[in-house]
Every structure is written in structure tokens, then in C-alpha cells.
Short mmCIF file of C-alpha atoms in Angstrom, two decimals:
data_model
loop_
_atom_site.label_atom_id
_atom_site.label_comp_id
_atom_site.label_asym_id
_atom_site.label_seq_id
_atom_site.Cartn_x
_atom_site.Cartn_y
_atom_site.Cartn_z
CA MET A 257 0.07 0.05 0.24
CA ILE A 258 2.84 2.31 1.10
CA LYS A 259 4.65 1.51 -2.27
CA GLN A 260 1.52 2.43 -4.26
CA ILE A 261 0.89 5.64 -2.28
CA PHE A 262 4.59 6.65 -3.25
CA GLY A 263 4.38 5.60 -7.04
CA LYS A 264 1.45 7.87 -7.46
CA LEU A 265 3.55 10.84 -6.20
CA PRO A 266 5.59 13.02 -8.83
CA ARG A 267 8.94 12.51 -8.66
CA LYS A 268 11.38 15.39 -8.44
CA PRO A 269 14.19 15.59 -11.12
CA SER A 270 17.76 15.45 -10.57
CA SER A 271 19.60 19.05 -10.83
CA LYS A 272 21.40 18.25 -13.64
CA LEU A 273 18.43 16.32 -15.58
CA SER A 274 16.24 19.74 -15.14
CA GLN A 275 19.32 21.79 -16.35
CA TYR A 276 19.72 19.33 -19.54
CA ASP A 277 16.07 19.80 -20.21
CA SER A 278 16.11 24.01 -19.98
CA ASN A 279 19.40 23.63 -22.25
CA ASN A 280 17.25 21.94 -25.16
CA ASN A 281 14.02 23.92 -24.65
CA ASP A 282 15.36 25.87 -27.70
CA ILE A 283 15.88 23.43 -29.90
CA SER A 284 12.52 21.47 -29.15
CA ALA A 285 10.82 25.25 -29.77
CA PHE A 286 12.79 25.08 -32.93
CA ALA A 287 11.32 21.50 -34.30
CA SER A 288 7.88 22.45 -34.04
CA VAL A 289 8.14 25.33 -36.63
CA ASN A 290 6.87 25.04 -40.04
CA LEU A 291 9.18 22.68 -41.81
CA ASN A 292 7.90 23.27 -45.35
CA SER A 293 10.00 26.43 -46.89
CA THR A 294 12.79 25.87 -48.62
CA SER A 295 15.98 26.72 -47.86
CA ALA A 296 19.86 25.84 -48.76
CA ASP A 297 21.98 23.45 -47.44
CA LEU A 298 23.71 24.22 -44.19
CA GLY A 299 26.33 21.49 -45.22
CA PRO A 300 26.87 17.73 -44.05
CA SER A 301 26.05 16.71 -40.36
CA ARG A 302 29.25 16.09 -38.18
CA PRO A 303 29.94 14.12 -35.13
CA THR A 304 30.27 15.20 -31.58
CA SER A 305 32.43 14.08 -29.09
CA ASN A 306 29.55 11.90 -27.52
CA GLY A 307 29.24 9.83 -30.74
CA THR A 308 25.72 11.97 -31.83
CA TYR A 309 25.48 14.61 -34.71
CA ALA A 310 25.27 18.17 -34.70
CA PRO A 311 22.09 19.50 -36.33
CA THR A 312 22.45 20.46 -40.08
CA MET A 313 19.79 21.79 -42.50
CA SER A 314 18.84 19.95 -45.76
CA SER A 315 17.91 21.60 -48.62
CA GLN A 316 14.46 21.54 -48.01
CA GLY A 317 14.65 23.32 -44.76
CA LYS A 318 14.81 20.39 -42.62
CA ILE A 319 17.33 18.97 -39.83
CA LEU A 320 19.65 15.91 -40.89
CA GLY A 321 20.35 13.68 -37.58
CA PRO A 322 19.14 12.53 -34.48
CA GLN A 323 17.02 15.84 -33.83
CA VAL A 324 15.01 18.22 -35.76
CA ALA A 325 16.44 21.62 -35.74
CA PRO A 326 15.00 25.08 -37.34
CA THR A 327 14.53 26.15 -40.75
CA LEU A 328 17.10 28.78 -42.14
CA ALA A 329 14.22 31.54 -42.06
CA ASN A 330 13.40 31.02 -38.43
CA TYR A 331 17.32 30.53 -37.22
CA VAL A 332 18.03 34.32 -37.21
CA ALA A 333 14.76 35.15 -35.32
CA ALA A 334 15.33 32.30 -32.66
CA CYS A 335 19.24 33.51 -32.03
CA GLU A 336 17.71 37.04 -31.74
CA ALA A 337 15.05 36.04 -29.30
CA LEU A 338 17.70 34.82 -26.85
CA PRO A 339 18.73 37.75 -24.81
CA SER A 340 22.30 38.93 -24.17
CA LEU A 341 24.29 36.86 -21.49
CA ARG A 342 24.73 40.42 -19.91
CA ASP A 343 21.26 41.16 -19.63
CA VAL A 344 20.36 38.24 -17.65
CA PRO A 345 20.56 38.05 -14.06
CA SER A 346 24.14 35.89 -13.14
CA SER A 347 21.78 32.55 -12.02
CA GLU A 348 20.39 32.41 -15.34
CA ARG A 349 23.72 32.76 -17.39
CA GLN A 350 24.51 29.15 -17.24
CA ASN A 351 21.35 28.09 -18.74
CA LEU A 352 21.38 30.90 -21.31
CA PHE A 353 25.20 29.94 -21.98
CA ILE A 354 24.31 26.22 -22.77
CA ARG A 355 21.17 27.41 -24.96
CA LYS A 356 23.40 29.66 -27.18
CA LEU A 357 25.95 26.88 -27.06
CA ASN A 358 23.29 24.46 -28.94
CA MET A 359 22.70 27.34 -31.40
CA CYS A 360 26.08 27.74 -32.24
CA SER A 361 26.27 23.51 -33.04
CA VAL A 362 24.59 24.21 -36.09
CA VAL A 363 27.09 24.19 -39.05
CA PHE A 364 27.03 26.31 -42.12
CA ASP A 365 28.47 25.52 -45.46
CA PHE A 366 31.14 28.03 -46.83
CA THR A 367 32.13 26.68 -50.05
CA GLU A 368 29.51 29.10 -51.33
CA PRO A 369 30.14 32.50 -50.08
CA THR A 370 26.92 34.21 -50.94
CA MET A 371 24.60 31.81 -49.26
CA ASN A 372 23.23 32.01 -45.83
CA LEU A 373 25.12 35.34 -45.28
CA ASN A 374 22.53 36.55 -42.51
CA GLU A 375 22.47 33.41 -40.28
CA LYS A 376 26.50 33.55 -40.56
CA ASP A 377 26.51 36.46 -39.73
CA VAL A 378 24.06 36.03 -36.47
CA LYS A 379 25.99 32.75 -35.52
CA ARG A 380 29.44 35.05 -35.37
CA LYS A 381 28.27 37.38 -33.11
CA MET A 382 26.79 34.79 -30.83
CA LEU A 383 30.30 32.94 -31.13
CA LEU A 384 31.88 35.89 -29.99
CA GLU A 385 29.69 36.51 -27.37
CA LEU A 386 30.48 33.24 -26.00
CA VAL A 387 34.12 33.95 -26.07
CA ASP A 388 33.57 37.00 -24.03
CA TYR A 389 31.52 35.26 -21.42
CA VAL A 390 34.05 32.43 -21.22
CA SER A 391 36.66 34.85 -20.48
CA SER A 392 34.83 36.97 -18.01
CA VAL A 393 32.91 34.29 -16.24
CA ASN A 394 33.62 33.94 -12.31
CA SER A 395 31.99 30.56 -11.26
CA LYS A 396 33.01 26.99 -12.34
CA PHE A 397 31.58 25.55 -15.28
CA SER A 398 29.27 22.65 -14.52
CA GLU A 399 29.68 19.26 -16.19
CA VAL A 400 26.48 19.94 -18.34
CA ALA A 401 28.05 23.27 -19.62
CA MET A 402 30.92 21.18 -20.43
CA GLN A 403 29.11 18.65 -22.44
CA ALA A 404 27.07 21.32 -24.64
CA MET A 405 31.13 23.17 -25.38
CA THR A 406 32.35 19.94 -25.98
CA LYS A 407 29.49 19.16 -28.27
CA MET A 408 29.72 22.83 -30.28
CA LEU A 409 33.39 22.66 -30.67
CA SER A 410 33.36 18.96 -32.22
CA ALA A 411 30.68 20.20 -34.43
CA ASN A 412 32.08 23.02 -35.85
CA LEU A 413 35.93 21.87 -35.67
CA PHE A 414 36.34 18.05 -36.49
CA ARG A 415 35.50 17.91 -40.46
CA ALA A 416 37.34 16.07 -43.30
CA LEU A 417 40.26 18.03 -44.38
CA PRO A 418 40.57 19.00 -47.96
CA SER A 419 44.35 18.41 -49.01
CA PRO A 420 44.82 20.08 -52.85
CA ASN A 421 48.06 20.41 -52.41
CA HIS A 422 48.71 16.46 -51.92
CA ASP A 423 46.70 15.40 -54.35
CA SER A 424 47.84 17.87 -57.08
CA LYS A 425 51.42 17.36 -56.26
CA LEU A 426 53.53 14.44 -57.70
CA LEU A 427 54.72 11.99 -55.27
CA GLY A 428 57.82 13.38 -53.16
CA ASP A 429 56.71 17.01 -53.59
CA VAL A 430 55.55 18.95 -50.82
CA TYR A 431 54.18 22.17 -50.03
CA ASP A 432 56.69 25.39 -49.88
CA PRO A 433 55.27 28.20 -48.08
CA GLU A 434 57.68 30.49 -50.21
CA ASP A 435 56.74 29.14 -53.57
CA ASP A 436 53.10 27.81 -53.22
CA GLU A 437 50.57 30.24 -52.58
CA PRO A 438 48.88 29.56 -49.09
CA THR A 439 45.49 27.85 -48.63
CA ALA A 440 42.68 29.73 -46.84
CA GLU A 441 39.90 27.44 -44.80
CA PRO A 442 36.59 29.30 -46.29
CA SER A 443 35.04 28.53 -43.07
CA TRP A 444 38.09 30.24 -40.97
CA PRO A 445 35.60 33.58 -40.18
CA HIS A 446 33.46 30.91 -37.71
CA LEU A 447 36.60 28.69 -36.83
CA GLN A 448 39.07 31.50 -35.74
CA ILE A 449 36.37 32.41 -32.96
CA VAL A 450 35.63 28.50 -32.38
CA TYR A 451 39.30 28.18 -31.72
CA GLU A 452 39.60 31.11 -29.59
CA PHE A 453 36.64 29.93 -27.52
CA LEU A 454 38.57 26.50 -26.78
CA LEU A 455 41.82 28.21 -26.11
CA ARG A 456 40.10 30.32 -23.38
CA PHE A 457 38.17 27.17 -22.17
CA VAL A 458 41.11 25.25 -21.57
CA SER A 459 42.88 28.17 -19.92
CA SER A 460 40.63 29.26 -17.70
CA SER A 461 40.85 29.20 -14.18
CA GLU A 462 37.71 28.51 -13.77
CA THR A 463 37.97 25.22 -15.75
CA ASP A 464 38.24 22.29 -13.38
CA ALA A 465 40.54 19.43 -15.18
CA LYS A 466 39.38 16.97 -13.16
CA LEU A 467 36.06 17.35 -14.62
CA ALA A 468 36.77 18.67 -17.98
CA LYS A 469 39.13 15.44 -18.72
CA ARG A 470 35.92 13.56 -19.37
CA TYR A 471 35.08 15.78 -22.17
CA ILE A 472 38.73 16.73 -23.47
CA ASP A 473 39.45 13.11 -23.33
CA HIS A 474 41.89 10.95 -25.72
CA SER A 475 39.11 11.03 -28.48
CA PHE A 476 38.89 14.65 -28.26
CA VAL A 477 42.60 15.04 -28.69
CA LEU A 478 43.51 12.44 -31.52
CA LYS A 479 40.65 14.42 -33.49
CA LEU A 480 42.66 17.89 -32.80
CA LEU A 481 45.68 16.11 -33.47
CA ASP A 482 44.29 15.04 -37.21
CA LEU A 483 43.39 18.67 -37.51
CA PHE A 484 47.16 19.68 -37.58
CA ASP A 485 47.26 18.24 -41.27
CA SER A 486 45.02 21.38 -42.08
CA ASP A 487 46.67 23.45 -45.47
CA ASP A 488 45.67 26.93 -43.14
CA GLN A 489 48.84 27.84 -41.29
CA ARG A 490 46.53 30.18 -39.25
CA GLU A 491 44.46 27.00 -37.99
CA ARG A 492 48.28 25.06 -37.52
CA GLU A 493 49.17 28.17 -35.04
CA TYR A 494 45.70 27.88 -33.28
CA LEU A 495 45.99 23.74 -32.88
CA LYS A 496 49.65 24.05 -31.73
CA THR A 497 48.69 26.66 -29.01
CA ILE A 498 45.70 24.97 -27.82
CA LEU A 499 47.27 21.33 -27.45
CA HIS A 500 50.54 22.94 -25.66
CA ARG A 501 47.78 24.28 -23.10
CA ILE A 502 46.16 21.12 -22.69
CA TYR A 503 49.52 19.37 -22.25
CA GLY A 504 50.04 21.73 -19.23
CA LYS A 505 46.59 21.34 -17.66
CA PHE A 506 45.65 17.87 -17.99
CA MET A 507 48.58 16.17 -16.76
CA VAL A 508 46.98 12.99 -17.08
CA HIS A 509 46.99 13.34 -20.85
CA ARG A 510 50.48 13.88 -21.23
CA PRO A 511 51.79 10.21 -21.93
CA PHE A 512 49.22 9.78 -24.41
CA ILE A 513 49.56 13.12 -26.27
CA ARG A 514 53.57 12.11 -26.59
CA LYS A 515 52.63 8.73 -28.00
CA ALA A 516 50.16 9.91 -30.60
CA ILE A 517 52.47 12.58 -31.64
CA ASN A 518 54.79 9.58 -31.90
CA ASN A 519 52.19 7.72 -34.08
CA ILE A 520 52.08 10.76 -36.49
CA PHE A 521 55.84 11.00 -36.63
CA TYR A 522 56.15 7.35 -37.58
CA ASN A 523 53.27 7.37 -40.38
CA PHE A 524 55.24 10.60 -41.73
CA ILE A 525 58.35 8.77 -42.01
CA PHE A 526 57.86 5.59 -43.06
CA GLU A 527 54.60 5.54 -45.27
CA THR A 528 53.29 8.68 -46.51
CA GLU A 529 55.98 11.81 -45.71
CA LYS A 530 53.18 13.99 -46.30
CA ASN A 531 51.78 16.10 -43.24
CA ASN A 532 51.77 19.61 -43.06
CA GLY A 533 51.37 19.82 -38.94
CA ILE A 534 55.15 18.20 -38.55
CA ALA A 535 56.62 21.71 -37.74
CA GLU A 536 54.25 22.63 -34.95
CA LEU A 537 54.10 19.30 -33.60
CA LEU A 538 57.70 19.49 -33.19
CA GLU A 539 57.55 23.17 -31.95
CA ILE A 540 55.16 21.69 -29.25
CA LEU A 541 57.82 19.02 -28.31
CA GLY A 542 60.58 21.47 -28.00
CA SER A 543 59.08 23.02 -25.14
CA ILE A 544 57.84 19.49 -23.83
CA ILE A 545 61.76 18.34 -24.19
CA ASN A 546 63.01 21.58 -22.26
CA GLY A 547 60.58 20.57 -19.60
CA PHE A 548 61.81 16.82 -19.22
CA ALA A 549 63.12 15.71 -15.50
CA LEU A 550 66.87 14.43 -15.41
CA PRO A 551 67.76 11.55 -15.48
CA LEU A 552 65.79 11.43 -18.81
CA LYS A 553 63.38 8.08 -18.70
CA GLU A 554 64.24 5.36 -21.59
CA GLU A 555 60.95 6.35 -22.88
CA HIS A 556 62.13 9.87 -23.91
CA LYS A 557 65.87 8.23 -25.45
CA LEU A 558 64.06 6.00 -27.31
CA PHE A 559 61.40 8.78 -28.56
CA LEU A 560 65.19 10.49 -29.71
CA VAL A 561 66.24 7.32 -31.83
CA ARG A 562 63.03 5.90 -32.81
CA ALA A 563 61.21 9.43 -34.23
CA LEU A 564 63.38 12.24 -34.38
CA ILE A 565 66.40 11.12 -35.73
CA PRO A 566 64.84 9.60 -38.40
CA LEU A 567 62.46 12.70 -39.17
CA HIS A 568 65.97 13.68 -41.22
CA LYS A 569 64.85 11.26 -43.52
CA PRO A 570 62.10 12.75 -45.64
CA LYS A 571 62.64 15.14 -48.81
CA CYS A 572 60.58 17.52 -47.12
CA MET A 573 63.00 18.24 -44.42
CA SER A 574 63.56 21.81 -44.94
CA ALA A 575 59.64 22.64 -43.98
CA TYR A 576 60.78 21.71 -40.38
CA HIS A 577 64.12 21.13 -39.90
CA GLN A 578 64.56 24.62 -37.66
CA GLN A 579 62.13 22.82 -35.07
CA LEU A 580 63.63 19.35 -35.19
CA SER A 581 67.21 20.78 -34.89
CA TYR A 582 66.12 22.66 -31.89
CA CYS A 583 64.73 19.41 -30.44
CA ILE A 584 67.60 17.21 -30.92
CA THR A 585 69.94 20.09 -29.73
CA GLN A 586 67.58 20.24 -26.42
CA PHE A 587 68.19 16.28 -25.93
CA VAL A 588 71.84 16.56 -26.09
CA GLU A 589 72.07 19.62 -23.50
CA LYS A 590 70.21 17.60 -21.36
CA ASP A 591 72.18 14.56 -21.58
CA VAL A 592 75.32 15.09 -22.93
CA LYS A 593 75.92 11.32 -23.52
CA LEU A 594 73.27 11.42 -26.04
CA ALA A 595 76.08 13.45 -28.28
CA ASP A 596 77.45 10.35 -30.11
CA THR A 597 73.96 8.66 -30.88
CA VAL A 598 72.96 11.59 -32.26
CA ILE A 599 75.91 12.40 -34.48
CA ARG A 600 75.90 8.75 -35.45
CA GLY A 601 72.06 9.07 -36.45
CA LEU A 602 73.02 12.64 -38.70
CA LEU A 603 75.75 10.01 -40.30
CA LYS A 604 73.34 7.45 -40.92
CA TYR A 605 70.60 9.92 -42.61
CA TRP A 606 73.20 12.16 -44.39
CA PRO A 607 71.87 13.28 -47.68
CA LEU A 608 74.08 12.07 -50.95
CA THR A 609 72.40 14.11 -53.54
CA ASN A 610 70.89 16.77 -51.82
CA SER A 611 72.98 19.82 -51.35
CA SER A 612 70.53 22.34 -49.89
CA LYS A 613 69.64 18.98 -47.28
CA GLU A 614 73.72 18.56 -46.80
CA VAL A 615 74.04 22.22 -45.89
CA MET A 616 71.20 21.68 -43.22
CA PHE A 617 72.85 18.80 -41.67
CA ILE A 618 76.26 20.28 -41.21
CA SER A 619 74.30 23.28 -39.70
CA GLU A 620 72.28 21.21 -37.31
CA LEU A 621 76.03 19.43 -36.79
CA GLU A 622 77.67 22.41 -35.77
CA GLU A 623 75.05 22.95 -32.89
CA VAL A 624 75.07 19.27 -31.67
CA LEU A 625 79.01 19.70 -31.50
CA GLU A 626 78.63 23.17 -29.74
CA ALA A 627 76.89 20.94 -26.96
CA THR A 628 79.42 17.90 -27.29
CA GLN A 629 82.23 17.19 -24.73
CA ALA A 630 85.49 15.70 -25.39
CA ALA A 631 84.42 12.15 -24.41
CA GLU A 632 81.44 11.93 -26.52
CA PHE A 633 83.73 13.51 -29.16
CA GLN A 634 86.56 11.07 -29.34
CA ARG A 635 83.70 8.17 -29.81
CA CYS A 636 82.84 9.37 -33.28
CA MET A 637 85.49 11.89 -34.46
CA VAL A 638 86.79 9.19 -36.82
CA PRO A 639 83.58 8.73 -38.84
CA LEU A 640 82.60 11.99 -38.41
CA PHE A 641 85.74 13.45 -40.25
CA ARG A 642 85.15 11.20 -42.76
CA GLN A 643 82.33 12.78 -43.55
CA ILE A 644 83.14 16.09 -43.28
CA GLY A 645 86.30 15.43 -45.30
CA SER A 646 84.11 14.48 -48.32
CA CYS A 647 81.72 17.89 -47.67
CA VAL A 648 85.23 19.79 -47.82
CA ASN A 649 85.77 18.14 -51.16
CA SER A 650 82.28 18.75 -52.89
CA SER A 651 81.87 20.69 -56.19
CA HIS A 652 79.19 22.46 -54.63
CA PHE A 653 80.43 25.33 -53.14
CA GLN A 654 77.86 25.84 -50.46
CA VAL A 655 78.45 22.60 -49.06
CA ALA A 656 82.15 22.92 -48.96
CA GLU A 657 82.10 26.46 -47.58
CA ARG A 658 79.59 25.47 -45.04
CA ALA A 659 81.75 22.44 -43.76
CA LEU A 660 84.94 24.76 -43.77
CA PHE A 661 83.06 27.28 -41.60
CA LEU A 662 82.94 24.54 -38.48
CA TRP A 663 86.45 25.82 -37.86
CA ASN A 664 85.44 29.43 -37.00
CA ASN A 665 83.55 28.00 -33.97
CA ASP A 666 85.84 28.07 -30.99
CA HIS A 667 84.58 24.76 -29.20
CA ILE A 668 84.80 23.08 -32.17
CA ARG A 669 88.04 23.91 -33.09
CA ASN A 670 89.29 23.32 -30.03
CA LEU A 671 87.88 19.73 -29.42
CA ILE A 672 89.73 19.15 -33.24
CA ILE A 673 93.17 20.38 -31.98
CA LEU A 674 93.21 18.28 -28.76
CA ASN A 675 92.39 15.50 -31.26
CA GLN A 676 94.19 16.17 -34.52
CA LYS A 677 96.56 13.18 -33.75
CA VAL A 678 93.54 11.30 -35.36
CA ILE A 679 91.88 13.79 -37.20
CA LEU A 680 94.76 15.49 -39.44
CA PRO A 681 95.42 12.60 -41.21
CA ILE A 682 92.12 12.13 -41.87
CA ILE A 683 91.10 15.69 -43.08
CA LEU A 684 94.49 16.32 -44.78
CA PRO A 685 94.01 14.96 -48.16
CA SER A 686 90.64 17.05 -48.48
CA LEU A 687 92.36 20.35 -47.82
CA GLU A 688 95.36 19.58 -49.96
CA LYS A 689 93.06 18.78 -53.15
CA ASN A 690 90.71 21.71 -52.51
CA ALA A 691 94.32 23.75 -52.22
CA ARG A 692 95.43 22.87 -55.23
CA GLY A 693 92.52 22.64 -57.65
CA HIS A 694 88.95 23.44 -56.08
CA TRP A 695 87.11 25.97 -58.64
CA ASN A 696 85.50 28.31 -56.18
CA GLN A 697 88.26 30.89 -54.76
CA ALA A 698 86.46 31.14 -51.68
CA VAL A 699 87.00 27.79 -51.02
CA GLN A 700 90.23 27.51 -51.74
CA SER A 701 90.97 30.76 -49.50
CA LEU A 702 88.71 28.81 -46.51
CA THR A 703 90.97 25.79 -47.03
CA LEU A 704 94.27 27.68 -46.64
CA ASN A 705 93.26 29.29 -43.25
CA VAL A 706 91.86 25.47 -42.07
CA ARG A 707 95.46 24.47 -42.78
CA LYS A 708 97.21 27.30 -41.12
CA VAL A 709 95.33 26.51 -37.92
CA PHE A 710 96.75 22.62 -37.91
CA SER A 711 100.27 24.12 -38.69
CA ASP A 712 100.07 26.64 -36.19
CA ALA A 713 98.79 24.28 -33.60
CA ASP A 714 101.65 21.68 -34.21
CA GLN A 715 104.38 22.13 -37.31
CA SER A 716 106.00 19.25 -36.91
CA PHE A 717 103.13 17.00 -36.83
CA PHE A 718 101.55 19.05 -39.54
CA ASP A 719 104.80 18.62 -41.68
CA GLU A 720 104.76 14.98 -40.70
CA CYS A 721 101.17 13.97 -41.98
CA LEU A 722 102.17 16.10 -45.21
CA VAL A 723 105.17 13.81 -46.09
CA LYS A 724 102.75 11.13 -45.41
CA PHE A 725 100.17 12.24 -47.50
CA GLN A 726 102.37 12.77 -50.63
CA GLU A 727 103.84 9.51 -50.27
CA ASP A 728 100.41 8.11 -50.19
CA GLU A 729 99.39 10.41 -53.46
CA MET A 730 102.97 8.47 -55.33
CA LYS A 731 101.91 4.96 -54.23
CA GLU A 732 98.59 5.53 -55.63
CA LYS A 733 100.13 7.47 -58.31
CA GLU A 734 102.65 4.23 -59.21
CA MET A 735 99.54 1.93 -58.41
CA LEU A 736 97.65 3.54 -61.01
CA GLU A 737 100.25 3.65 -63.58
CA ARG A 738 101.14 -0.49 -62.91
CA ARG A 739 97.44 -0.96 -63.27
CA GLU A 740 97.47 0.56 -66.85
CA SER A 741 100.37 -1.48 -68.01
CA ILE A 742 98.76 -4.26 -66.92
CA TRP A 743 95.55 -3.45 -68.99
CA LYS A 744 98.15 -2.58 -72.10
CA ARG A 745 99.58 -6.13 -72.11
CA LEU A 746 96.22 -7.71 -71.71
CA GLU A 747 95.07 -5.63 -74.57
CA ASP A 748 97.95 -6.26 -76.70
CA ALA A 749 97.94 -9.85 -75.99
CA ALA A 750 94.20 -10.01 -77.14
CA ALA A 751 95.00 -8.14 -79.82
CA SER A 752 97.74 -10.70 -81.06
CA LYS A 753 95.06 -13.55 -80.92
CA ALA A 754 92.43 -11.81 -82.93
CA VAL A 755 93.96 -13.01 -85.92
CA ARG A 756 93.64 -16.42 -84.87
CA ASN A 757 90.01 -15.87 -84.04
CA GLU A 758 90.43 -16.21 -80.47
CA ALA A 759 88.75 -14.92 -77.54
CA VAL A 760 89.40 -11.21 -77.32
CA LEU A 761 89.76 -9.08 -74.01
CA VAL A 762 87.56 -5.71 -74.49
CA SER A 763 88.81 -3.16 -71.97
CA ILE A 764 87.18 -0.11 -70.96
CA PHE A 765 89.69 1.84 -71.99
CA PRO A 766 90.14 4.02 -75.07
CA SER A 767 93.33 2.22 -76.02
CA SER A 768 91.39 -0.74 -76.69
CA VAL A 769 89.76 0.92 -79.49
CA ALA A 770 92.91 2.04 -81.19
CA ILE A 771 94.55 -1.29 -80.78
CA ALA A 772 91.27 -3.24 -82.48
CA THR A 773 91.68 -0.27 -85.05
CA SER A 774 95.30 -1.34 -85.71
CA THR A 775 94.35 -4.92 -85.80
CA ASN A 776 91.76 -4.26 -88.27
CA SER A 777 94.38 -2.51 -90.52
CA ARG A 778 96.74 -5.57 -90.10
CA SER A 779 94.19 -8.16 -91.06
CA ALA A 780 93.32 -6.13 -94.31
CA ILE A 781 96.90 -5.72 -95.28
CA GLY A 782 97.39 -9.52 -94.71
CA THR A 783 94.59 -10.13 -97.03
#
């Protein structure tokens, strides 16, 4: 009997449900309007963070998605019917804020710039009002408000990115901001305000990280990372700032964010070599690496070896080399023992046919060597100066010049002088060949300066190495002459047997042509 009596009593709704119902009053009101009027399409429906779809308008004026939304004709009137957030009491602002967030979840089509101008302008003004509210709010955001904010952000931001630069270029070509015209996102008038809203929400002191992490979750972060491939530089700059703030505010997400960035790098290095946001991601990582605690974790060292060093491999390295070089140098400054690993990694990916990329490698090598101590330098100096010697002899004057500039760095020059007993015999042949006959006068002058550095440091050892080089040069010349003499005898023997139709040894040397010619003439005389 008592249960029956209680069952007839009206139940008091929970505070969250009552808030949520009030938030949806606006959309429910839109559902009751006349849907027979025709209007332009607002664009495709887009998923939100909770798996539902933001309402979008069909060409018949109907909403596509799980719930009905207003016609375009009533969108403006419905938005203008809502009072300003400044004009309502503070107790009602949160509910009005959520209703306006729901209104801004409607996404318009910007591919046609002349369509729905009034609606777009009204939404833009409402977005600006929301940004102002988030910046000035003095009370904690509720869970229902965060849910509505995430829904609005997901509806407006998360979309399929157009990739005209990727599709129109041949494999291996990359977007060059200096040569190619920058691509502008057509919906940027709204997107910029939405990004500003997200930035201020994440940065706000009224955002409870423990509560917000339920909505700014792994799925949300992954979708943000996907947007880094946008062709619009302005969008990538906003994403860079926002992701860095998320990394700082949500400590629980830090390992996941690092791992997700790793996966983007792996996909870029070993599969596609196409991503517009590598420079921005590296810029974020540069700040993150700078804050790593010492001693470095094994996870961070593996990230250096498996992701950062292989990023020197792609052809488009010039687009992000400055940021990559900064990250690499940060690791060496954090742990000097990593210098040997980094230098050997650079030598592994050293370019063979790309001179401009080779110049960048030498510049980065100089930065790494500046942070290298003597013990680590000695571990890698032999293969290092073999490569530097090859660069010094390069016929490309910029490569040779940049390699010779290494001796202008005081720290590097001191390391070289301390280990000249090993380095001078390796580098002297390259210096002598340059001094004798490099086509560029500036390279010859720099070469003579480097020779003087070695001779001033230890004249007797320099003379000893020079004599040794000359002896080796004579031996090489004698060996070449003997080889040519042997080939000459073989060719003569082959030519003498040609008359008897025996097998003739054909040489790659031009002398074989002459022998063959003389043999043919002798045969002709004999006949």
C-alpha cells in the first residue's frame, strides 16, 4: 500500500536532468516551426564527442540527424530572441550560455560564400559573445556546460580536411610556403572564433581539469591532432597553442599525447611523407623536451632514436628542420652522453645527392657539436671527419664552404686541436686537394685558413702528415700506372690473338679501340 502511494507521487527531477532539459528547450522549440519552407543546405552533419551528430540543414529546410532543428528562416529569429548574457541575472547565465552553445552547434556551408549570409553573421556574433563570456566568467563550469561546449566544438572543428596540395602534387613534392600560395580555410571566419573559444576555455581558471578530462578526452585529443594536417597556417598556429595548453593543464593526458605524436611521426616517416603540421608538432615537443626531468627516462631516449633522428630522412625536411634541430639540441644539452647517438644518427641519414639538405645537416651538426664534450666527441670523431672531409671536397661550393666554417667555431676548433693526431690524417687529403684545384676561390681561401690552423697548432706533426700524404699520393700514382700497364699488356695479348679468331679481351680504356683499329688494318693488309 505504501509503495503504491509513493508510486503515485510526482518524482523530483535531478538537478542535472532539469538543467539539461532547459538547455534543449530552444532546440525543441525550433522543432515545432513550419518545416515546409525551402532553403539552402547548411552542410553535412558532423559527429560530436559523444557520438551523436550536430544538427545540420537539408535543402528542404529540415534538420538531418537525431533531432529536428530550425529552418534557416527561423534560425536568425530564434537567435535574436535569446537575450544577451550580460542582460540576464547571474543565476540564469549558465542556462542561457548552454542554450546559445546549442544554437552554435549548427554548421553552415562556406563553400558558397554568398549563401546564408545573415545566418552566418548572427552565428558569428553569438560565438563572439560566448568567447567573451568564457573569458569573464567567475564561477566554475558545470558538467552539463562542459558537455554542451564539447558538442559545439566537435560540430564546428572536427571535419574532413581538403588536401589540394597533397592531391595535385607528384609523389615526393611537398607544400612550400615560399613558392606555393597559402591555402585559406573558407569557414575561417567562424573557425577562428571557435578556436579562440576552446583556447580560453582550456586556459580558464574556472575550468576544473578533473571534470573537464571526461570531455577533453583521448578521442578529442586525437581529432585535434588530425587537424594539424590542415593547409591553413592560421589553423595550425591555433592548434599548436591549444594542444600545448591541454598538455600543461591535463597531466593525465601527457603520456597519451606524446604517444599520439609519435604515431603521427612514424606514419609520416615510414609511409606517407605527407603532413602539414610536423613543424608545429615539433615546436610543441621542443617546449616539452625542455621540461623533461633528469635523468631522462628510457621512453624519452627511445623517442629520440626512433622518431626524431629518422625525421631527417624525408625529402621535405626543410619545412621543419629548424624545429627538429632545436629538439635534437635540447636532448644533447639535457644529456651530453646522447651526443654520440645523435651524431651517428645524422651520419646514417646523411644526404648523398641533395646539396641544400647537406648544408642543413652541417648546420645542425655544428649546433650539436657545440654541446658535445670531449669524451663523446672522441667516440664518433673518425666517421664524423670522414664525412666532413667528403663535404670539404664537394664540388658544390656551399657544401664545401659550410663544412670549412666549422673551424670558425671556437669550441669545435678546440675539440679538433685536442684530437688532431687522429683528425688531421683523415682531413688533410681533402684540404690538399681543395688547395690545389677547387674551382671556387672562396673555398680555396677557407681551405688555406684551415691548413694554417693545423700548422700553427703543431707544425712538426703537420709536416709529418703532409709528407705521409705525399708518399701515399705517389704510391697511388704508381699503383695506377701499374694497373694501366697491366691492362695495356692484356690488350696487346688480346690483339695479337685476334688474327686466329680467339677470344679477345675487351677493355673499357680508349686504348683498346686503337688496338682494335690497328688490328683491323693489319688484317686488311694480310688479306
